[in-house]
Amino acid sequence: MSGIIAQNSGRHTGLVKASSGGGGVWNLIKTYTASSDSDLSFVDGTDGVDFTAYDEFVFKFSDIHPSNASTRFSFNGSIDAGSNYNVTKTTTMFIAGHIEDDSDALLTYQTGDDLAQSTSFQDLAAYGESETANDGCLAGTLHLFGLSDTTFVKHFIARTNYMAAGGPYSVDSYTAGYFNTTSAIDAIQFKFSSNNIDAGTISLYGIS
Amino acid sequence: MTGIVAQNVGRTSGLIKSAGGGGGVWTKIKEITASSDSDISFVDGTDDVVLDSTYPIYVFKFINLHPSNDDVKIGFQGSTDTGSSYGVTLTSTVFLAYHDESDSGTALTQSTTRDEAQSSSFQDIIDDLGNDNDQSASGELWLFSPSSTTYVKHWVSTIQIYNSGNNSVIFKTGGYFNTTSAIDAIQFKCTEGSGGAGNIDAGKIKLYGLGDS
């Protein structure tokens, strides 16, 4: 390198030479803000979403708040651009929890919330239902790998923290598994097991 | 933004506007696609790899690693002599959760057979990986301050596995290279499997550097 490019190497202002490796950037693709929505869906080819563009995608959840009690935040995939959300999955789920009054704490596998070759929605918050107090919400991340691949299953890894009813508890929830399909996943939907997503944002990033 | 800067937004070549906020950017350093490789190594100063004080944190991403043999362990080790040898003393923890497709078995457990105590062996970060055509493993490994000459070098990994017994396995390791020498190379390879360790047949390993200035 020579000239202004060389002079700006390593700088974080002005003009620099783009990464020759083709990125390393968390590329924000789309953010949806919930407003009493029954679901939020990210569909390939809609609103700038392209699930073929990256090897890894990350969803970020912020302030996800349910409209009613007795409900759990969950997700599923689609192989037909959102016509159906029912891809077969096998998953694990474990949590660490701690009640606000300090009378209980736990680290446990959640046998009732994992899936074995099931097409159901996968919970991302398992220990009790989400708290519906005004300040109760969920935050976290969901990583998905190789969604457009047509050779391998599609792995995912999620971690959320949320305020669970019944305490309330602070629950650190770990979900992982695979969509057991070699078809491309071209849409992802999030919803509560019942009622609406009252508020919150979900952002989709592609990792280049 | 206007002019050429605006035109180059999102590009991966040419001139772009530097990240604002003083850094914190993920920089992709190197991507290697496996093709029946006995090992995959990232050596500072070789093939455009940077693994020195340039970044305080390095992240390896694994996309659909697929082995030639069944029931395979994939491990990693560090080097303090730019890849001449991979055998740094390390101490680690391993825990995992699994669930089989027939819904007959689940567990969340610490694995005392897969951890290491002051060992120079490769640390397994993937266990029992299957080699059916659709079986693979994906995840990440974070390595902190490998160039420090004061402290040990910590890492944490999280990898999701479709294993040989048709289980979904989330496999987590953490530990440290117990050395105050700089780590300047990292190697990944199959360490054990049915019929031998075999090769990494397919998949990608990407190395990122995370800036802090």
Coordinates of C-alpha atoms in Angstrom, one line a residue:
Chain A
M1 CA 0.0 0.0 0.0
S2 CA 1.0 3.6 -0.6
G3 CA -0.4 7.1 -0.4
I4 CA -3.4 7.9 1.7
I5 CA -4.5 4.3 2.1
A6 CA -1.2 3.4 3.8
Q7 CA -1.4 6.5 5.9
N8 CA -4.8 5.6 7.2
S9 CA -4.0 2.0 8.0
G10 CA -5.4 1.0 11.3
R11 CA -7.2 4.3 11.7
H12 CA -10.8 4.6 12.7
T13 CA -11.7 7.9 11.1
G14 CA -11.5 9.0 7.5
L15 CA -11.1 6.7 4.5
V16 CA -9.5 3.3 4.9
K17 CA -9.0 0.3 2.6
A18 CA -11.8 -2.1 2.9
S19 CA -11.1 -5.5 4.5
S20 CA -9.6 -7.8 1.8
G21 CA -11.1 -10.8 3.6
G22 CA -14.5 -9.5 2.6
G23 CA -15.8 -8.1 5.8
G24 CA -15.8 -9.2 9.4
V25 CA -18.7 -6.9 9.9
W26 CA -21.9 -7.4 11.7
N27 CA -24.2 -6.3 9.0
L28 CA -27.5 -5.1 10.2
I29 CA -30.1 -6.4 7.8
K30 CA -33.4 -5.7 9.4
T31 CA -35.0 -4.5 12.7
Y32 CA -38.6 -5.1 13.5
T33 CA -40.3 -3.3 16.4
A34 CA -43.2 -5.2 17.9
S35 CA -46.5 -3.4 18.6
S36 CA -49.0 -6.0 19.7
D37 CA -48.0 -8.4 16.9
S38 CA -49.0 -12.0 16.9
D39 CA -45.6 -12.8 15.4
L40 CA -42.6 -11.3 13.8
S41 CA -41.2 -13.0 10.7
F42 CA -38.0 -12.6 8.7
V43 CA -38.6 -13.9 5.2
D44 CA -36.0 -14.3 2.5
G45 CA -36.6 -11.8 -0.3
T46 CA -38.7 -9.5 1.9
D47 CA -37.6 -6.2 3.4
G48 CA -34.0 -6.8 2.4
V49 CA -33.7 -10.1 4.1
D50 CA -31.4 -12.5 2.2
F51 CA -30.6 -15.7 4.1
T52 CA -28.2 -16.8 1.3
A53 CA -25.8 -13.9 1.9
Y54 CA -23.9 -15.1 5.0
D55 CA -22.7 -18.3 6.7
E56 CA -23.9 -17.0 10.0
F57 CA -26.9 -14.9 11.1
V58 CA -27.5 -13.5 14.5
F59 CA -30.9 -12.3 15.9
K60 CA -30.7 -9.8 18.8
F61 CA -33.7 -9.5 21.1
S62 CA -34.3 -6.4 23.1
D63 CA -37.1 -5.7 25.6
I64 CA -39.4 -8.4 24.3
H65 CA -42.5 -8.0 26.3
P66 CA -45.7 -10.2 26.2
S67 CA -49.2 -8.9 26.2
N68 CA -50.5 -11.6 28.6
A69 CA -49.3 -14.0 31.2
S70 CA -48.7 -17.8 30.8
T71 CA -46.8 -17.5 27.5
R72 CA -43.3 -18.3 26.2
F73 CA -41.2 -16.7 23.6
S74 CA -40.4 -19.2 20.8
F75 CA -39.2 -19.5 17.2
N76 CA -39.4 -21.8 14.1
G77 CA -38.1 -22.0 10.6
S78 CA -39.6 -22.4 7.2
I79 CA -38.4 -24.0 4.0
D80 CA -41.2 -22.5 1.8
A81 CA -40.6 -18.8 2.3
G82 CA -42.9 -18.5 5.3
S83 CA -45.9 -20.4 4.0
N84 CA -45.3 -22.9 6.9
Y85 CA -43.2 -22.7 10.0
N86 CA -42.7 -26.4 10.9
V87 CA -39.2 -27.7 10.3
T88 CA -38.2 -30.8 12.2
K89 CA -35.8 -30.1 15.1
T90 CA -33.9 -31.8 17.8
T91 CA -32.8 -29.5 20.6
T92 CA -31.4 -29.1 24.1
M93 CA -32.3 -26.6 26.7
F94 CA -30.9 -25.7 30.1
I95 CA -31.2 -22.8 32.4
A96 CA -29.7 -21.1 35.4
G97 CA -32.3 -19.2 37.6
H98 CA -32.3 -17.1 40.7
I99 CA -35.4 -15.7 42.4
E100 CA -35.5 -12.0 43.4
D101 CA -35.9 -12.7 47.1
D102 CA -32.8 -15.0 47.1
S103 CA -34.8 -18.0 48.4
D104 CA -34.1 -20.2 45.3
A105 CA -31.4 -20.7 42.7
L106 CA -31.0 -23.5 40.2
L107 CA -29.0 -24.9 37.3
T108 CA -31.0 -27.6 35.4
Y109 CA -31.7 -29.3 32.1
Q110 CA -35.3 -28.5 30.9
T111 CA -36.7 -31.8 29.8
G112 CA -40.1 -30.4 29.1
D113 CA -38.9 -27.7 26.8
D114 CA -36.5 -29.5 24.5
L115 CA -37.6 -31.1 21.3
A116 CA -36.9 -34.5 19.7
Q117 CA -37.7 -34.6 16.0
S118 CA -40.5 -32.2 16.5
T119 CA -42.0 -29.6 14.2
S120 CA -43.2 -27.4 17.1
F121 CA -41.9 -24.0 17.9
Q122 CA -38.8 -24.1 20.1
D123 CA -39.0 -22.2 23.3
L124 CA -36.3 -19.6 23.9
A125 CA -37.4 -19.0 27.5
A126 CA -38.3 -22.1 29.4
Y127 CA -38.5 -21.7 33.1
G128 CA -42.0 -20.6 33.8
E129 CA -43.8 -18.1 31.8
S130 CA -42.6 -14.7 31.0
E131 CA -43.4 -12.1 33.6
T132 CA -46.0 -9.6 32.4
A133 CA -45.2 -6.8 34.9
N134 CA -44.6 -3.6 33.0
D135 CA -40.8 -3.9 33.5
G136 CA -40.6 -7.6 32.6
C137 CA -39.0 -8.5 29.3
L138 CA -36.5 -10.8 27.5
A139 CA -33.2 -10.1 25.8
G140 CA -30.6 -12.2 24.1
T141 CA -29.3 -13.7 20.9
L142 CA -29.9 -16.5 18.5
H143 CA -27.1 -17.6 16.2
L144 CA -27.9 -19.7 13.0
F145 CA -25.3 -21.3 10.8
G146 CA -25.4 -22.2 7.1
L147 CA -29.1 -21.6 6.6
S148 CA -28.9 -21.8 2.8
D149 CA -26.8 -25.0 2.8
T150 CA -28.4 -27.9 1.1
T151 CA -25.9 -30.6 2.4
F152 CA -26.0 -30.3 6.2
V153 CA -28.5 -29.8 8.9
K154 CA -28.8 -26.2 10.2
H155 CA -27.4 -25.6 13.7
F156 CA -28.5 -22.9 16.0
I157 CA -27.3 -21.6 19.4
A158 CA -29.4 -19.2 21.6
R159 CA -28.9 -17.5 24.9
T160 CA -31.6 -15.3 26.5
N161 CA -32.1 -13.7 29.9
Y162 CA -35.6 -12.9 31.0
M163 CA -37.8 -12.2 33.9
A164 CA -39.9 -15.3 34.6
A165 CA -43.1 -15.3 36.5
G166 CA -43.5 -17.1 39.8
G167 CA -40.9 -15.1 41.7
P168 CA -40.0 -13.3 39.6
Y169 CA -36.9 -15.1 38.6
S170 CA -33.9 -13.9 36.6
V171 CA -33.5 -16.8 34.1
D172 CA -30.4 -17.3 31.9
S173 CA -31.7 -19.7 29.3
Y174 CA -29.5 -21.8 26.8
T175 CA -31.1 -23.3 23.8
A176 CA -29.3 -25.2 21.0
G177 CA -30.1 -27.7 18.3
Y178 CA -30.5 -28.3 14.6
F179 CA -33.2 -28.0 12.0
N180 CA -33.0 -31.6 10.7
T181 CA -33.3 -30.8 7.1
T182 CA -31.0 -30.4 4.1
S183 CA -33.4 -28.0 2.5
A184 CA -32.5 -24.3 2.8
I185 CA -34.1 -22.4 5.6
D186 CA -35.6 -19.2 4.1
A187 CA -37.7 -17.7 6.8
I188 CA -37.7 -17.5 10.6
Q189 CA -40.7 -16.6 12.8
F190 CA -40.8 -15.5 16.4
K191 CA -43.9 -15.5 18.6
F192 CA -45.2 -16.1 22.0
S193 CA -46.9 -19.5 22.6
S194 CA -50.1 -17.5 23.1
N195 CA -51.2 -13.9 22.8
N196 CA -49.0 -11.2 21.3
I197 CA -45.6 -9.6 21.3
D198 CA -46.6 -6.4 23.0
A199 CA -43.3 -4.6 22.6
G200 CA -39.6 -5.0 21.9
T201 CA -37.3 -5.2 18.9
I202 CA -35.7 -8.0 17.0
S203 CA -32.7 -7.2 14.8
L204 CA -31.2 -9.5 12.2
Y205 CA -27.4 -9.4 11.5
G206 CA -25.3 -11.2 8.9
I207 CA -21.7 -11.9 9.8
S208 CA -19.4 -11.5 6.9
Chain B
M1 CA -22.8 10.8 3.5
T2 CA -22.2 11.9 -0.1
G3 CA -19.8 11.1 -2.9
I4 CA -17.6 8.1 -3.1
V5 CA -17.9 7.3 0.5
A6 CA -21.6 6.9 0.2
Q7 CA -21.2 4.9 -3.0
N8 CA -18.9 2.5 -1.2
V9 CA -21.0 1.8 1.8
G10 CA -21.1 -1.9 2.6
R11 CA -18.3 -2.7 0.0
T12 CA -15.6 -5.2 0.7
S13 CA -13.0 -3.6 -1.6
G14 CA -11.7 -0.2 -2.4
L15 CA -12.0 2.8 -0.1
I16 CA -14.7 2.9 2.6
K17 CA -15.4 5.2 5.5
S18 CA -13.8 3.9 8.6
A19 CA -15.9 2.6 11.4
G20 CA -17.0 5.4 13.7
G21 CA -16.8 5.3 17.5
G22 CA -13.2 4.4 17.6
G23 CA -13.2 0.8 16.6
G24 CA -14.7 -2.2 18.3
V25 CA -14.9 -3.7 14.8
W26 CA -14.8 -7.4 13.9
T27 CA -12.1 -7.7 11.3
K28 CA -12.1 -10.9 9.3
I29 CA -8.5 -12.1 9.2
K30 CA -8.6 -15.4 7.5
E31 CA -11.1 -18.0 6.2
I32 CA -10.0 -21.5 5.5
T33 CA -12.2 -24.1 3.8
A34 CA -11.5 -27.6 4.8
S35 CA -10.9 -30.2 2.1
S36 CA -9.8 -33.5 3.5
D37 CA -7.3 -31.8 5.7
S38 CA -5.4 -33.6 8.5
D39 CA -5.2 -30.2 10.3
I40 CA -5.9 -26.6 9.9
S41 CA -3.5 -24.1 11.3
F42 CA -3.5 -20.3 11.8
V43 CA 0.1 -19.1 12.2
D44 CA 0.9 -15.5 12.9
G45 CA 2.7 -14.0 9.9
T46 CA 1.8 -16.8 7.5
D47 CA -0.8 -16.5 4.7
D48 CA -2.0 -13.1 6.0
V49 CA -2.8 -14.5 9.4
V50 CA -2.5 -12.0 12.3
L51 CA -2.3 -13.5 15.8
D52 CA -0.4 -11.1 17.9
S53 CA -1.0 -7.9 19.8
T54 CA -2.9 -6.3 17.0
Y55 CA -6.2 -7.4 18.6
P56 CA -7.0 -8.1 22.3
I57 CA -9.6 -10.7 21.3
Y58 CA -9.6 -13.3 18.5
V59 CA -12.7 -15.3 17.5
F60 CA -12.7 -18.5 15.5
K61 CA -16.0 -19.4 13.8
F62 CA -16.8 -22.9 12.7
I63 CA -19.3 -23.5 9.9
N64 CA -20.4 -27.1 9.3
L65 CA -17.2 -28.9 10.1
H66 CA -17.6 -32.4 8.7
P67 CA -15.2 -35.3 9.4
S68 CA -14.1 -38.2 7.2
N69 CA -14.5 -40.7 10.0
D70 CA -17.4 -41.3 12.3
D71 CA -17.5 -40.6 16.1
V72 CA -14.8 -38.0 15.8
K73 CA -13.2 -35.6 18.3
I74 CA -11.9 -32.3 17.0
G75 CA -9.4 -30.5 19.2
F76 CA -7.2 -27.5 19.2
Q77 CA -3.8 -26.5 20.6
G78 CA -1.6 -23.4 20.8
S79 CA 1.9 -22.8 19.9
T80 CA 4.5 -20.5 21.3
D81 CA 7.0 -21.0 18.5
T82 CA 4.9 -20.0 15.4
G83 CA 3.7 -23.5 14.7
S84 CA 6.9 -25.5 15.1
S85 CA 5.2 -27.4 17.9
Y86 CA 1.7 -27.5 19.3
G87 CA 1.8 -28.6 22.9
V88 CA 1.2 -25.7 25.4
T89 CA 0.2 -26.7 28.9
L90 CA -3.5 -26.1 29.5
T91 CA -6.1 -26.6 32.2
S92 CA -9.8 -26.7 31.2
T93 CA -13.4 -27.4 32.0
V94 CA -16.0 -29.1 29.8
F95 CA -19.7 -29.3 30.1
L96 CA -22.4 -30.3 27.7
A97 CA -26.1 -30.9 27.2
Y98 CA -27.5 -33.5 24.8
H99 CA -30.8 -34.8 23.6
D100 CA -31.3 -37.7 21.3
E101 CA -33.7 -37.7 18.3
S102 CA -35.7 -40.6 19.8
D103 CA -36.3 -38.5 23.0
S104 CA -34.9 -41.3 25.2
G105 CA -32.0 -39.5 26.7
T106 CA -31.1 -36.0 27.9
A107 CA -28.4 -34.6 30.3
L108 CA -26.7 -31.5 31.4
T109 CA -23.3 -32.6 32.8
Q110 CA -19.8 -31.7 33.4
S111 CA -17.5 -34.0 31.5
T112 CA -14.5 -35.0 33.6
T113 CA -13.2 -37.3 30.8
R114 CA -12.9 -34.5 28.3
D115 CA -11.3 -31.8 30.4
E116 CA -7.5 -31.4 30.8
A117 CA -5.3 -30.7 33.9
Q118 CA -1.9 -29.2 33.1
S119 CA -1.9 -31.2 29.9
S120 CA -0.1 -30.5 26.6
S121 CA -2.6 -32.6 24.7
F122 CA -5.1 -31.1 22.2
Q123 CA -8.2 -29.8 23.9
D124 CA -11.3 -31.4 22.4
I125 CA -13.9 -28.8 21.5
I126 CA -16.1 -31.2 19.4
D127 CA -16.9 -34.7 20.5
D128 CA -18.5 -37.7 18.9
L129 CA -19.2 -35.9 15.6
G130 CA -20.9 -38.0 13.1
N131 CA -19.9 -38.4 9.5
D132 CA -23.3 -39.0 7.9
N133 CA -23.7 -36.8 4.9
D134 CA -25.8 -34.3 6.7
Q135 CA -23.9 -34.3 10.1
S136 CA -21.8 -31.4 11.1
A137 CA -20.8 -29.0 13.9
S138 CA -20.9 -25.2 14.0
G139 CA -20.0 -22.7 16.7
E140 CA -17.2 -20.5 17.9
L141 CA -14.1 -20.2 20.1
W142 CA -13.0 -17.0 21.7
L143 CA -9.3 -16.5 22.6
F144 CA -8.3 -13.6 24.8
S145 CA -5.0 -11.7 24.7
P146 CA -2.9 -14.4 23.1
S147 CA 0.1 -12.0 22.9
S148 CA 0.2 -11.2 26.6
T149 CA 3.6 -12.0 28.2
T150 CA 2.2 -11.4 31.7
Y151 CA -0.9 -13.5 32.0
V152 CA -2.1 -16.9 31.1
K153 CA -4.3 -17.1 27.9
H154 CA -8.0 -17.8 28.4
W155 CA -10.4 -19.2 25.9
V156 CA -14.1 -20.2 25.8
S157 CA -15.9 -22.2 23.2
T158 CA -19.5 -23.1 22.4
I159 CA -20.2 -25.6 19.6
Q160 CA -23.4 -27.2 18.5
I161 CA -22.9 -30.8 17.3
Y162 CA -25.0 -33.4 15.4
N163 CA -23.3 -36.4 16.8
S164 CA -22.8 -40.0 15.6
G165 CA -25.6 -41.3 17.9
N166 CA -28.1 -38.9 16.4
N167 CA -28.0 -36.6 19.4
S168 CA -28.1 -32.8 19.4
V169 CA -25.2 -31.8 21.6
I170 CA -24.2 -28.4 22.9
F171 CA -20.5 -28.7 23.9
K172 CA -18.9 -25.9 25.9
T173 CA -15.2 -25.6 27.0
G174 CA -13.3 -23.0 28.9
G175 CA -9.8 -22.9 30.1
Y176 CA -6.4 -21.3 29.8
F177 CA -3.0 -21.9 28.2
N178 CA -0.9 -21.9 31.3
T179 CA 2.0 -19.9 29.9
T180 CA 3.2 -16.3 30.0
S181 CA 4.7 -16.7 26.5
A182 CA 2.8 -15.3 23.6
I183 CA 0.6 -17.8 21.7
D184 CA 1.3 -17.1 18.0
A185 CA -0.4 -20.1 16.3
I186 CA -3.5 -22.2 16.7
Q187 CA -4.1 -25.6 15.2
F188 CA -7.3 -27.6 14.8
K189 CA -7.4 -31.3 13.9
C190 CA -9.3 -34.5 14.4
T191 CA -7.8 -36.2 17.4
E192 CA -9.7 -39.5 17.6
G193 CA -12.4 -41.3 15.7
S194 CA -13.8 -44.6 14.7
G195 CA -11.1 -46.2 12.6
G196 CA -8.7 -43.4 13.4
A197 CA -8.7 -39.7 13.7
G198 CA -9.1 -39.1 10.0
N199 CA -9.5 -35.7 8.4
I200 CA -11.7 -32.6 8.4
D201 CA -13.4 -33.4 5.2
A202 CA -15.4 -30.2 4.8
G203 CA -16.5 -27.0 6.5
K204 CA -15.0 -23.5 7.1
I205 CA -13.0 -22.0 9.9
K206 CA -12.9 -18.2 10.0
L207 CA -10.6 -16.1 12.2
Y208 CA -11.7 -12.6 13.3
G209 CA -9.9 -10.0 15.3
L210 CA -11.9 -7.7 17.7
G211 CA -10.5 -4.3 18.0
D212 CA -10.7 -2.1 21.0
S213 CA -9.3 1.2 19.8

